[in-house]
Coordinates of C-alpha atoms in Angstrom, one line a residue:
Chain A
X1 CA 1.8 -9.2 37.6
X2 CA 0.2 -12.4 36.3
X3 CA -0.9 -12.6 32.7
X4 CA -4.6 -13.1 31.9
X5 CA -6.0 -14.8 28.8
X6 CA -9.5 -15.5 27.5
X7 CA -10.3 -19.2 27.2
X8 CA -14.1 -19.2 26.8
X9 CA -16.8 -17.1 25.1
X10 CA -20.6 -17.0 25.4
X11 CA -23.3 -14.7 24.2
X12 CA -27.0 -14.2 23.6
X13 CA -27.6 -11.2 21.3
X14 CA -30.4 -9.8 19.1
X15 CA -28.7 -11.5 16.1
X16 CA -28.6 -15.0 17.7
X17 CA -28.0 -17.1 20.7
X18 CA -24.4 -18.3 20.6
X19 CA -21.0 -16.8 19.7
X20 CA -20.5 -18.3 16.2
X21 CA -24.1 -17.7 15.0
X22 CA -24.0 -14.1 16.2
X23 CA -20.5 -13.5 14.6
X24 CA -21.5 -14.9 11.3
X25 CA -24.5 -12.7 11.0
X26 CA -22.5 -9.7 12.3
X27 CA -19.8 -10.1 9.6
X28 CA -22.6 -10.5 7.0
X29 CA -23.9 -7.1 8.0
X30 CA -27.3 -8.2 9.3
X31 CA -29.4 -6.2 11.7
X32 CA -31.2 -7.5 14.8
X33 CA -33.7 -4.7 14.9
X34 CA -37.5 -5.0 14.4
X35 CA -40.8 -3.9 15.9
X36 CA -41.2 -4.3 19.7
X37 CA -42.9 -7.5 20.6
X38 CA -41.9 -7.9 24.3
X39 CA -44.8 -5.6 25.4
X40 CA -47.5 -3.5 23.8
X41 CA -45.6 -0.4 22.7
X42 CA -48.6 1.8 21.9
X43 CA -47.9 4.0 25.0
X44 CA -44.2 4.7 24.2
X45 CA -42.6 6.8 21.5
X46 CA -40.1 4.3 20.1
X47 CA -41.8 1.4 18.4
X48 CA -38.7 -0.8 17.6
X49 CA -35.8 -2.5 19.4
X50 CA -33.2 -5.2 18.9
X51 CA -34.8 -8.2 20.5
X52 CA -33.3 -11.7 21.1
X53 CA -34.8 -14.1 18.5
X54 CA -36.7 -16.6 20.7
X55 CA -37.3 -20.0 19.3
X56 CA -36.7 -23.7 19.7
X57 CA -32.9 -23.3 19.8
X58 CA -32.3 -24.3 16.2
X59 CA -30.6 -21.9 13.7
X60 CA -29.3 -19.6 16.4
X61 CA -32.7 -19.0 18.0
X62 CA -32.8 -18.7 21.8
X63 CA -34.7 -21.4 23.7
X64 CA -34.9 -20.5 27.4
X65 CA -35.5 -24.2 28.2
X66 CA -31.9 -24.9 27.1
X67 CA -30.5 -22.7 29.9
X68 CA -32.9 -22.7 32.9
X69 CA -35.8 -24.9 34.0
X70 CA -39.2 -23.3 33.7
X71 CA -39.8 -23.5 37.5
X72 CA -36.5 -21.6 38.1
X73 CA -37.0 -19.1 35.2
X74 CA -40.3 -18.0 36.7
X75 CA -38.4 -16.7 39.7
X76 CA -35.9 -14.4 37.9
X77 CA -35.9 -11.4 35.7
X78 CA -34.8 -12.0 32.1
X79 CA -31.4 -10.5 32.5
X80 CA -30.5 -13.4 34.8
X81 CA -31.7 -15.9 32.2
X82 CA -29.6 -14.3 29.5
X83 CA -26.6 -14.1 31.8
X84 CA -27.0 -17.7 32.8
X85 CA -27.2 -18.7 29.1
X86 CA -24.1 -16.8 28.1
X87 CA -22.2 -18.1 31.2
X88 CA -23.1 -21.7 30.4
X89 CA -21.9 -21.2 26.8
X90 CA -18.6 -19.6 27.9
X91 CA -17.8 -22.3 30.6
X92 CA -18.6 -25.1 28.2
X93 CA -16.4 -23.4 25.5
X94 CA -13.5 -23.1 28.0
X95 CA -13.7 -26.8 29.1
X96 CA -12.9 -25.7 32.6
X97 CA -14.3 -28.0 35.2
X98 CA -12.8 -27.4 38.7
X99 CA -12.6 -30.8 40.4
X100 CA -11.0 -30.1 43.7
X101 CA -12.2 -27.8 46.5
X102 CA -9.1 -25.6 45.9
X103 CA -9.9 -25.3 42.2
X104 CA -13.5 -24.3 43.0
X105 CA -12.3 -21.7 45.5
X106 CA -9.9 -20.3 42.8
X107 CA -12.7 -19.8 40.3
X108 CA -14.9 -16.7 40.6
X109 CA -17.7 -14.9 38.9
X110 CA -18.2 -11.2 38.0
X111 CA -21.2 -10.6 35.8
X112 CA -22.9 -7.2 36.1
X113 CA -25.9 -5.4 34.7
X114 CA -26.6 -1.8 34.1
X115 CA -30.1 -1.7 35.5
X116 CA -30.9 -5.3 36.5
X117 CA -34.5 -6.4 37.2
X118 CA -36.2 -3.3 35.9
X119 CA -39.2 -5.1 34.5
X120 CA -39.9 -7.1 37.7
X121 CA -39.6 -4.0 39.8
X122 CA -42.2 -2.2 37.6
X123 CA -44.5 -5.3 37.6
X124 CA -44.2 -5.7 41.4
X125 CA -45.0 -2.0 41.9
X126 CA -48.2 -2.4 39.9
X127 CA -49.0 -5.6 41.8
X128 CA -48.7 -3.7 45.1
X129 CA -51.0 -1.0 43.8
X130 CA -53.6 -3.4 42.6
X131 CA -53.5 -6.3 45.1
X132 CA -51.6 -5.0 48.1
X133 CA -48.1 -5.5 49.5
X134 CA -48.8 -8.9 50.9
X135 CA -48.9 -10.4 47.4
X136 CA -45.2 -9.6 46.7
X137 CA -43.4 -12.8 45.7
X138 CA -40.5 -14.0 47.9
X139 CA -38.6 -14.3 44.7
X140 CA -39.0 -10.7 43.7
X141 CA -35.8 -9.4 45.4
X142 CA -33.5 -12.3 44.5
X143 CA -34.9 -12.3 41.0
X144 CA -34.2 -8.6 40.5
X145 CA -30.8 -8.0 42.2
X146 CA -28.0 -7.3 39.8
X147 CA -25.4 -9.6 41.5
X148 CA -27.8 -12.6 41.2
X149 CA -26.4 -13.5 37.8
X150 CA -23.1 -14.0 39.5
X151 CA -24.9 -15.8 42.4
X152 CA -26.9 -18.1 40.1
X153 CA -23.8 -19.0 38.0
X154 CA -21.7 -19.8 41.1
X155 CA -24.5 -22.1 42.4
X156 CA -24.9 -23.8 39.0
X157 CA -21.2 -24.6 38.7
X158 CA -19.9 -24.6 42.3
X159 CA -17.5 -21.7 41.7
X160 CA -16.6 -20.6 45.2
X161 CA -14.1 -17.9 44.4
X162 CA -14.6 -14.1 44.3
X163 CA -18.3 -13.4 43.6
X164 CA -18.9 -9.8 42.5
X165 CA -21.0 -7.7 40.2
X166 CA -20.3 -4.4 38.4
X167 CA -23.0 -1.7 38.0
X168 CA -21.7 1.1 35.8
X169 CA -24.5 1.6 33.2
X170 CA -23.2 1.0 29.7
X171 CA -19.6 0.5 30.8
X172 CA -20.6 -2.5 33.0
X173 CA -19.5 -5.3 30.7
X174 CA -16.1 -3.8 30.0
X175 CA -15.5 -2.9 33.7
X176 CA -16.5 -6.5 34.7
X177 CA -13.9 -8.0 32.4
X178 CA -11.2 -5.5 33.4
X179 CA -11.8 -5.8 37.1
X180 CA -12.1 -9.6 37.0
X181 CA -8.8 -9.8 35.0
X182 CA -7.2 -7.8 37.8
X183 CA -8.4 -10.3 40.4
X184 CA -6.5 -12.9 38.5
X185 CA -3.5 -10.7 38.0
X186 CA -3.5 -10.0 41.7
X187 CA -3.6 -13.8 42.4
X188 CA -7.0 -13.7 44.1
X189 CA -8.3 -16.2 41.6
X190 CA -7.0 -18.4 38.7
X191 CA -10.2 -18.3 36.6
X192 CA -13.0 -15.7 36.5
X193 CA -16.3 -15.9 34.6
X194 CA -17.0 -12.3 33.7
X195 CA -19.3 -10.1 31.7
X196 CA -22.7 -8.4 31.6
X197 CA -26.4 -9.0 31.1
X198 CA -29.4 -6.8 30.4
X199 CA -33.1 -7.0 29.7
X200 CA -34.3 -3.4 29.3
X201 CA -37.0 -3.9 26.6
X202 CA -40.0 -3.2 28.7
X203 CA -42.4 -0.3 28.9
X204 CA -40.6 1.3 31.8
X205 CA -37.2 0.8 30.1
X206 CA -38.2 2.3 26.7
X207 CA -40.2 5.1 28.4
X208 CA -37.3 6.0 30.6
X209 CA -34.8 6.2 27.8
X210 CA -37.3 8.0 25.6
X211 CA -37.6 10.6 28.3
X212 CA -33.8 11.1 28.3
X213 CA -34.1 11.7 24.5
X214 CA -31.5 8.9 24.0
X215 CA -33.5 6.5 21.7
X216 CA -34.0 6.6 18.0
X217 CA -37.7 7.3 17.3
X218 CA -38.0 8.1 13.6
X219 CA -37.6 4.8 11.8
X220 CA -40.6 2.7 12.6
X221 CA -41.0 2.1 8.9
X222 CA -37.6 0.4 8.7
X223 CA -36.1 -0.4 12.1
X224 CA -33.1 -2.2 10.6
X225 CA -31.9 1.3 9.4
X226 CA -32.4 3.0 12.8
X227 CA -29.0 2.2 14.4
X228 CA -26.6 4.2 12.2
X229 CA -23.5 5.3 14.1
X230 CA -21.6 8.2 12.6
X231 CA -24.2 8.7 10.0
X232 CA -25.6 12.2 9.5
X233 CA -29.1 10.9 9.8
X234 CA -28.7 9.1 13.1
X235 CA -31.3 10.1 15.7
X236 CA -30.5 8.1 18.8
X237 CA -29.6 4.5 19.9
X238 CA -31.7 1.4 19.4
X239 CA -32.4 -0.6 22.6
X240 CA -31.0 -4.1 22.6
X241 CA -31.0 -7.0 25.1
X242 CA -28.8 -10.0 25.9
X243 CA -25.6 -11.0 27.6
X244 CA -21.9 -11.5 26.9
X245 CA -19.7 -13.6 29.2
X246 CA -16.0 -14.6 28.9
X247 CA -13.9 -17.1 30.9
X248 CA -10.7 -15.3 32.0
X249 CA -7.8 -17.4 33.1
X250 CA -4.2 -17.0 34.3
X251 CA -1.9 -17.7 31.4
X252 CA 0.2 -20.5 32.9
X253 CA -3.0 -22.1 34.3
X254 CA -4.6 -22.1 30.8
X255 CA -1.4 -23.5 29.2
X256 CA -1.0 -26.2 31.8
X257 CA -4.4 -27.7 31.1
X258 CA -4.0 -27.3 27.3
X259 CA -6.9 -24.8 27.0
X260 CA -7.7 -23.1 23.8
X261 CA -6.4 -19.5 24.2
X262 CA -8.3 -16.9 22.2
X263 CA -6.5 -13.7 23.3
X264 CA -4.8 -11.9 26.1
X265 CA -6.1 -9.0 28.2
X266 CA -3.3 -6.6 27.6
X267 CA -4.6 -3.3 29.0
X268 CA -7.5 -1.8 31.0
X269 CA -8.3 1.8 31.6
X270 CA -11.0 3.6 33.5
X271 CA -11.9 7.2 34.0
X272 CA -14.7 9.6 35.0
X273 CA -15.9 12.6 33.0
X274 CA -16.9 14.7 36.0
X275 CA -19.1 16.6 33.6
X276 CA -22.8 15.6 33.1
X277 CA -25.1 12.8 34.2
X278 CA -25.9 11.7 30.6
X279 CA -23.7 13.6 28.1
X280 CA -20.0 13.2 27.6
X281 CA -17.8 16.3 27.6
X282 CA -17.5 17.8 24.2
X283 CA -13.8 17.2 23.9
X284 CA -14.1 13.5 24.7
X285 CA -11.6 14.0 27.5
X286 CA -12.9 11.1 29.7
X287 CA -12.8 8.5 26.9
X288 CA -9.4 9.8 25.8
X289 CA -7.9 9.3 29.3
X290 CA -9.5 5.9 29.6
X291 CA -8.0 4.7 26.3
X292 CA -4.6 6.3 27.3
X293 CA -4.6 4.5 30.6
X294 CA -5.3 1.2 28.9
X295 CA -2.5 1.8 26.5
X296 CA -0.1 2.6 29.3
X297 CA -1.0 -0.6 31.1
X298 CA -0.6 -2.6 27.9
X299 CA 2.8 -1.0 27.3
X300 CA 1.8 -0.2 23.7
X301 CA 2.1 2.7 21.4
X302 CA -1.1 4.1 19.8
X303 CA 0.1 3.0 16.4
X304 CA 0.0 -0.6 17.5
X305 CA -3.8 -0.6 17.7
X306 CA -5.2 -2.3 14.6
X307 CA -9.0 -2.4 15.4
X308 CA -11.2 -0.3 17.7
X309 CA -14.7 -1.5 18.6
X310 CA -16.2 1.9 19.4
X311 CA -18.8 2.7 22.0
X312 CA -20.6 4.4 19.0
X313 CA -24.2 4.3 20.1
X314 CA -25.8 6.2 17.1
X315 CA -26.2 9.4 19.1
X316 CA -24.6 12.8 18.9
X317 CA -21.8 11.5 21.1
X318 CA -20.4 9.3 18.3
X319 CA -18.4 12.1 16.8
X320 CA -17.0 13.0 20.2
X321 CA -15.6 9.5 20.7
X322 CA -14.3 9.6 17.1
X323 CA -12.5 12.8 17.8
X324 CA -10.9 11.4 20.9
X325 CA -9.8 8.2 19.2
X326 CA -8.3 10.2 16.3
X327 CA -6.5 12.5 18.7
X328 CA -5.1 9.5 20.6
X329 CA -3.9 7.7 17.4
X330 CA -2.5 10.7 15.7
X331 CA -1.1 9.7 12.3
X332 CA -1.8 6.1 13.0
X333 CA -5.6 6.9 12.6
X334 CA -5.0 6.6 8.9
X335 CA -4.2 2.9 9.1
X336 CA -6.5 1.7 11.9
X337 CA -10.1 0.4 11.5
X338 CA -12.9 1.4 13.9
X339 CA -16.5 0.1 13.8
X340 CA -19.6 0.2 15.9
X341 CA -21.3 -3.1 16.1
X342 CA -24.2 -1.4 17.8
X343 CA -25.3 -0.7 14.2
X344 CA -26.2 -4.4 14.0
X345 CA -27.2 -5.4 17.5
X346 CA -28.3 -2.2 19.1
X347 CA -27.2 -1.1 22.5
X348 CA -27.1 -3.9 25.1
X349 CA -26.4 -1.4 27.9
X350 CA -24.7 -3.3 30.7
X351 CA -24.0 -6.3 28.4
X352 CA -22.6 -4.1 25.5
X353 CA -19.0 -3.9 26.8
X354 CA -18.8 -7.7 27.2
X355 CA -20.4 -8.6 23.9
X356 CA -18.1 -6.1 22.1
X357 CA -15.0 -7.4 23.8
X358 CA -15.9 -10.8 22.5
X359 CA -16.3 -9.3 19.0
X360 CA -12.7 -7.9 19.4
X361 CA -11.5 -11.4 20.3
X362 CA -13.1 -12.8 17.2
X363 CA -11.8 -10.0 15.1
X364 CA -8.3 -11.0 16.2
X365 CA -9.0 -14.7 15.6
X366 CA -10.5 -14.3 12.1
X367 CA -8.5 -11.2 11.0
X368 CA -11.6 -9.3 10.1
X369 CA -13.2 -6.1 11.4
X370 CA -17.0 -6.2 11.6
X371 CA -18.8 -3.5 9.7
X372 CA -20.6 -0.3 10.8
X373 CA -23.9 -0.9 9.0
X374 CA -26.1 1.9 7.8
X375 CA -23.2 4.3 7.6
X376 CA -24.2 5.8 4.3
X377 CA -23.4 9.5 4.8
X378 CA -20.8 10.2 7.6
X379 CA -21.6 13.2 9.8
X380 CA -18.0 14.2 9.7
X381 CA -15.1 13.2 7.4
X382 CA -13.3 10.5 9.4
X383 CA -9.5 9.8 9.3
X384 CA -10.2 6.3 10.5
X385 CA -11.7 3.6 8.4
X386 CA -15.1 3.1 9.9
X387 CA -15.8 -0.1 8.0
X388 CA -19.0 1.3 6.4
X389 CA -21.5 -1.4 5.5
X390 CA -18.9 -4.1 4.8
X391 CA -16.6 -6.1 7.0
X392 CA -12.9 -5.3 6.5
X393 CA -10.4 -8.2 6.1
X394 CA -7.1 -7.0 7.6
X395 CA -4.3 -7.7 10.0
X396 CA -5.6 -7.4 13.6
X397 CA -3.1 -8.2 16.4
X398 CA -4.3 -5.7 18.9
X399 CA -7.9 -4.5 19.5
X400 CA -9.3 -1.8 21.7
X401 CA -12.9 -1.8 23.0
X402 CA -14.5 1.3 24.4
X403 CA -17.5 1.6 26.7
X404 CA -18.9 4.8 28.1
X405 CA -21.8 5.1 30.5
X406 CA -24.3 7.5 32.1
X407 CA -22.7 9.3 35.0
X408 CA -19.6 9.8 32.9
X409 CA -18.1 6.4 33.6
X410 CA -15.6 5.2 31.0
X411 CA -13.8 1.8 30.4
X412 CA -11.3 0.7 27.7
X413 CA -10.0 -2.8 27.2
X414 CA -7.1 -3.7 25.0
X415 CA -7.0 -7.3 23.9
X416 CA -4.3 -8.9 21.8
X417 CA -3.0 -12.0 20.1
X418 CA -1.1 -14.2 22.7
X419 CA 2.7 -14.2 22.2
X420 CA 5.2 -16.1 24.4
Chain B
X1 CA -60.2 -36.5 44.6
X2 CA -62.0 -33.3 45.7
X3 CA -62.0 -30.2 43.6
X4 CA -59.9 -28.4 46.2
X5 CA -57.2 -31.2 46.1
X6 CA -57.1 -30.9 42.3
X7 CA -56.6 -27.2 42.4
X8 CA -53.9 -27.4 45.1
X9 CA -52.1 -30.1 43.2
X10 CA -52.1 -28.0 40.0
X11 CA -50.5 -25.1 41.9
X12 CA -47.9 -27.4 43.5
X13 CA -47.0 -29.0 40.1
X14 CA -46.7 -25.6 38.5
X15 CA -44.7 -23.9 41.2
X16 CA -42.3 -26.8 42.0
X17 CA -42.0 -28.2 38.6
X18 CA -42.7 -31.8 39.8
X19 CA -44.5 -34.7 38.2
X20 CA -48.2 -34.9 39.2
X21 CA -47.9 -38.5 40.6
X22 CA -45.2 -37.3 43.0
X23 CA -47.7 -35.1 44.8
X24 CA -49.2 -37.6 47.2
X25 CA -51.1 -37.1 50.4
X26 CA -47.9 -37.4 52.6
X27 CA -45.5 -35.7 50.2
X28 CA -43.5 -33.0 52.0
X29 CA -42.9 -29.9 50.0
X30 CA -39.4 -29.5 51.3
X31 CA -38.2 -33.2 51.8
X32 CA -40.0 -34.8 48.9
X33 CA -40.8 -32.2 46.3
X34 CA -37.6 -30.1 46.3
X35 CA -39.0 -26.9 47.7
X36 CA -36.9 -24.5 49.7
X37 CA -38.2 -22.0 52.3
X38 CA -38.9 -19.3 49.7
X39 CA -40.8 -21.8 47.6
X40 CA -43.1 -22.7 50.6
X41 CA -43.8 -19.0 51.2
X42 CA -44.7 -18.6 47.5
X43 CA -46.9 -21.7 47.6
X44 CA -48.9 -20.4 50.6
X45 CA -49.4 -17.1 48.7
X46 CA -50.6 -19.0 45.7
X47 CA -53.1 -20.9 47.8
X48 CA -54.3 -17.7 49.3
X49 CA -54.8 -16.2 45.9
X50 CA -56.5 -19.3 44.4
X51 CA -59.0 -19.8 47.2
X52 CA -59.4 -16.2 48.4
X53 CA -58.4 -17.0 51.9
X54 CA -55.8 -15.6 54.3
X55 CA -53.3 -18.1 55.8
X56 CA -51.6 -16.5 58.8
X57 CA -47.8 -17.1 59.3
X58 CA -48.2 -19.5 62.3
X59 CA -50.7 -21.6 60.3
X60 CA -48.5 -21.5 57.2
X61 CA -45.8 -23.1 59.2
X62 CA -47.9 -26.2 59.9
X63 CA -48.5 -26.8 56.2
X64 CA -45.7 -29.2 55.5
X65 CA -47.3 -31.7 53.1
X66 CA -49.7 -31.7 50.2
X67 CA -52.2 -33.4 52.6
X68 CA -51.7 -30.6 55.2
X69 CA -52.5 -28.0 52.6
X70 CA -55.7 -29.7 51.3
X71 CA -56.9 -30.2 54.9
X72 CA -56.2 -26.6 56.0
X73 CA -57.8 -25.1 52.9
X74 CA -60.8 -27.4 53.0
X75 CA -61.5 -26.2 56.5
X76 CA -60.9 -22.5 55.6
X77 CA -63.0 -22.0 52.5

């Protein structure tokens, strides 16, 4: 099987637009949460979310004009805009510019979304009700379809290889990276642009997750304290938005062109809970098997995992995952560090797994585990170091990233420092 | 320029993201102003909305240029 490495990174998150600006703020323990401004939230229960900081593009702010022209942006839902921004960052970072037809055909895209164009679907339904079906825009469908991030990115760059999109709720980003890596390993492509994008902060999105009792509701007085994975006072996740995209590349291909190589995709595991539509099974069996499969593929022992970026959404399920990880690691749990970066950026749903995989890459690069902020009073006594409120400087050669989604869909990625 | 022409031009500029001076009498939406077939569908819908008229599909197909649009709408309103 061919080896797959990561040679480009891009992200738009509630902390910042851009990988380095986001990472710096994450390590500093900042929160991206605040009052909802995307829509008038007076009709929904939860009044806060982690929104992308829009601005003129300076100081890590997100300027839509930098990534898509206004006339094109008008035709797409925001998740496509975020995906396009992250993809452009990642491709630029990788320095990969396919010149020949063959190189273009060997470069593919796999960027997914958990829900896709939710906001435009809701707005179009209202439009039909108010003005009639004839007023539906010809850009409604191509602006809402999940695979149109991959489509738009391929059109922008001329990437003619495999064009695919994952839809597995909150596991989307991790599945996309894992599946895209397999396309390279199987020799279907040499380069894949992979990740996830999401824009769920709209009335229908917040109302829907409120109805599932999944969102935090109690901290309108201080939203930055609302996302608190593993803490006894957690009361649900905080909605986020954004995108994470990586450039995956076959190892020899990357070496031959002198690319900067961040990390290697060592392992990938997937499983299904076969239990409940929104809740994980209480023993964490699905997540456990997903991690176990990734370890087997990587050919590693549990004790070789240095850092785990947890799914850790700040819900009751946090301790189920914690239990599964501690069971998997056994005695090695005493020496590993696990954190949930959702404490800082909220839950980016279909983008979460991709953004968090990038955090693992940076943790390996900089030898530091980002903190779990707001973890003041752990709900259970952990064997693992959960990096409460402060980043942990430590040796990180191998990192594991977990993503679990509604429907009982689990994905685990193992990333590692590249060795010859 | 007539009021109708001004309003049509405003819609074209906004939807196609082109400079106002490019929108001449004979400018073709597709050949000169960078529109694709979906853009032309949306333009026609925007004209209908702005002027409160209905433009049937067979008539819409004859509206290829800015001049065509102004002429059709002037006759229809």
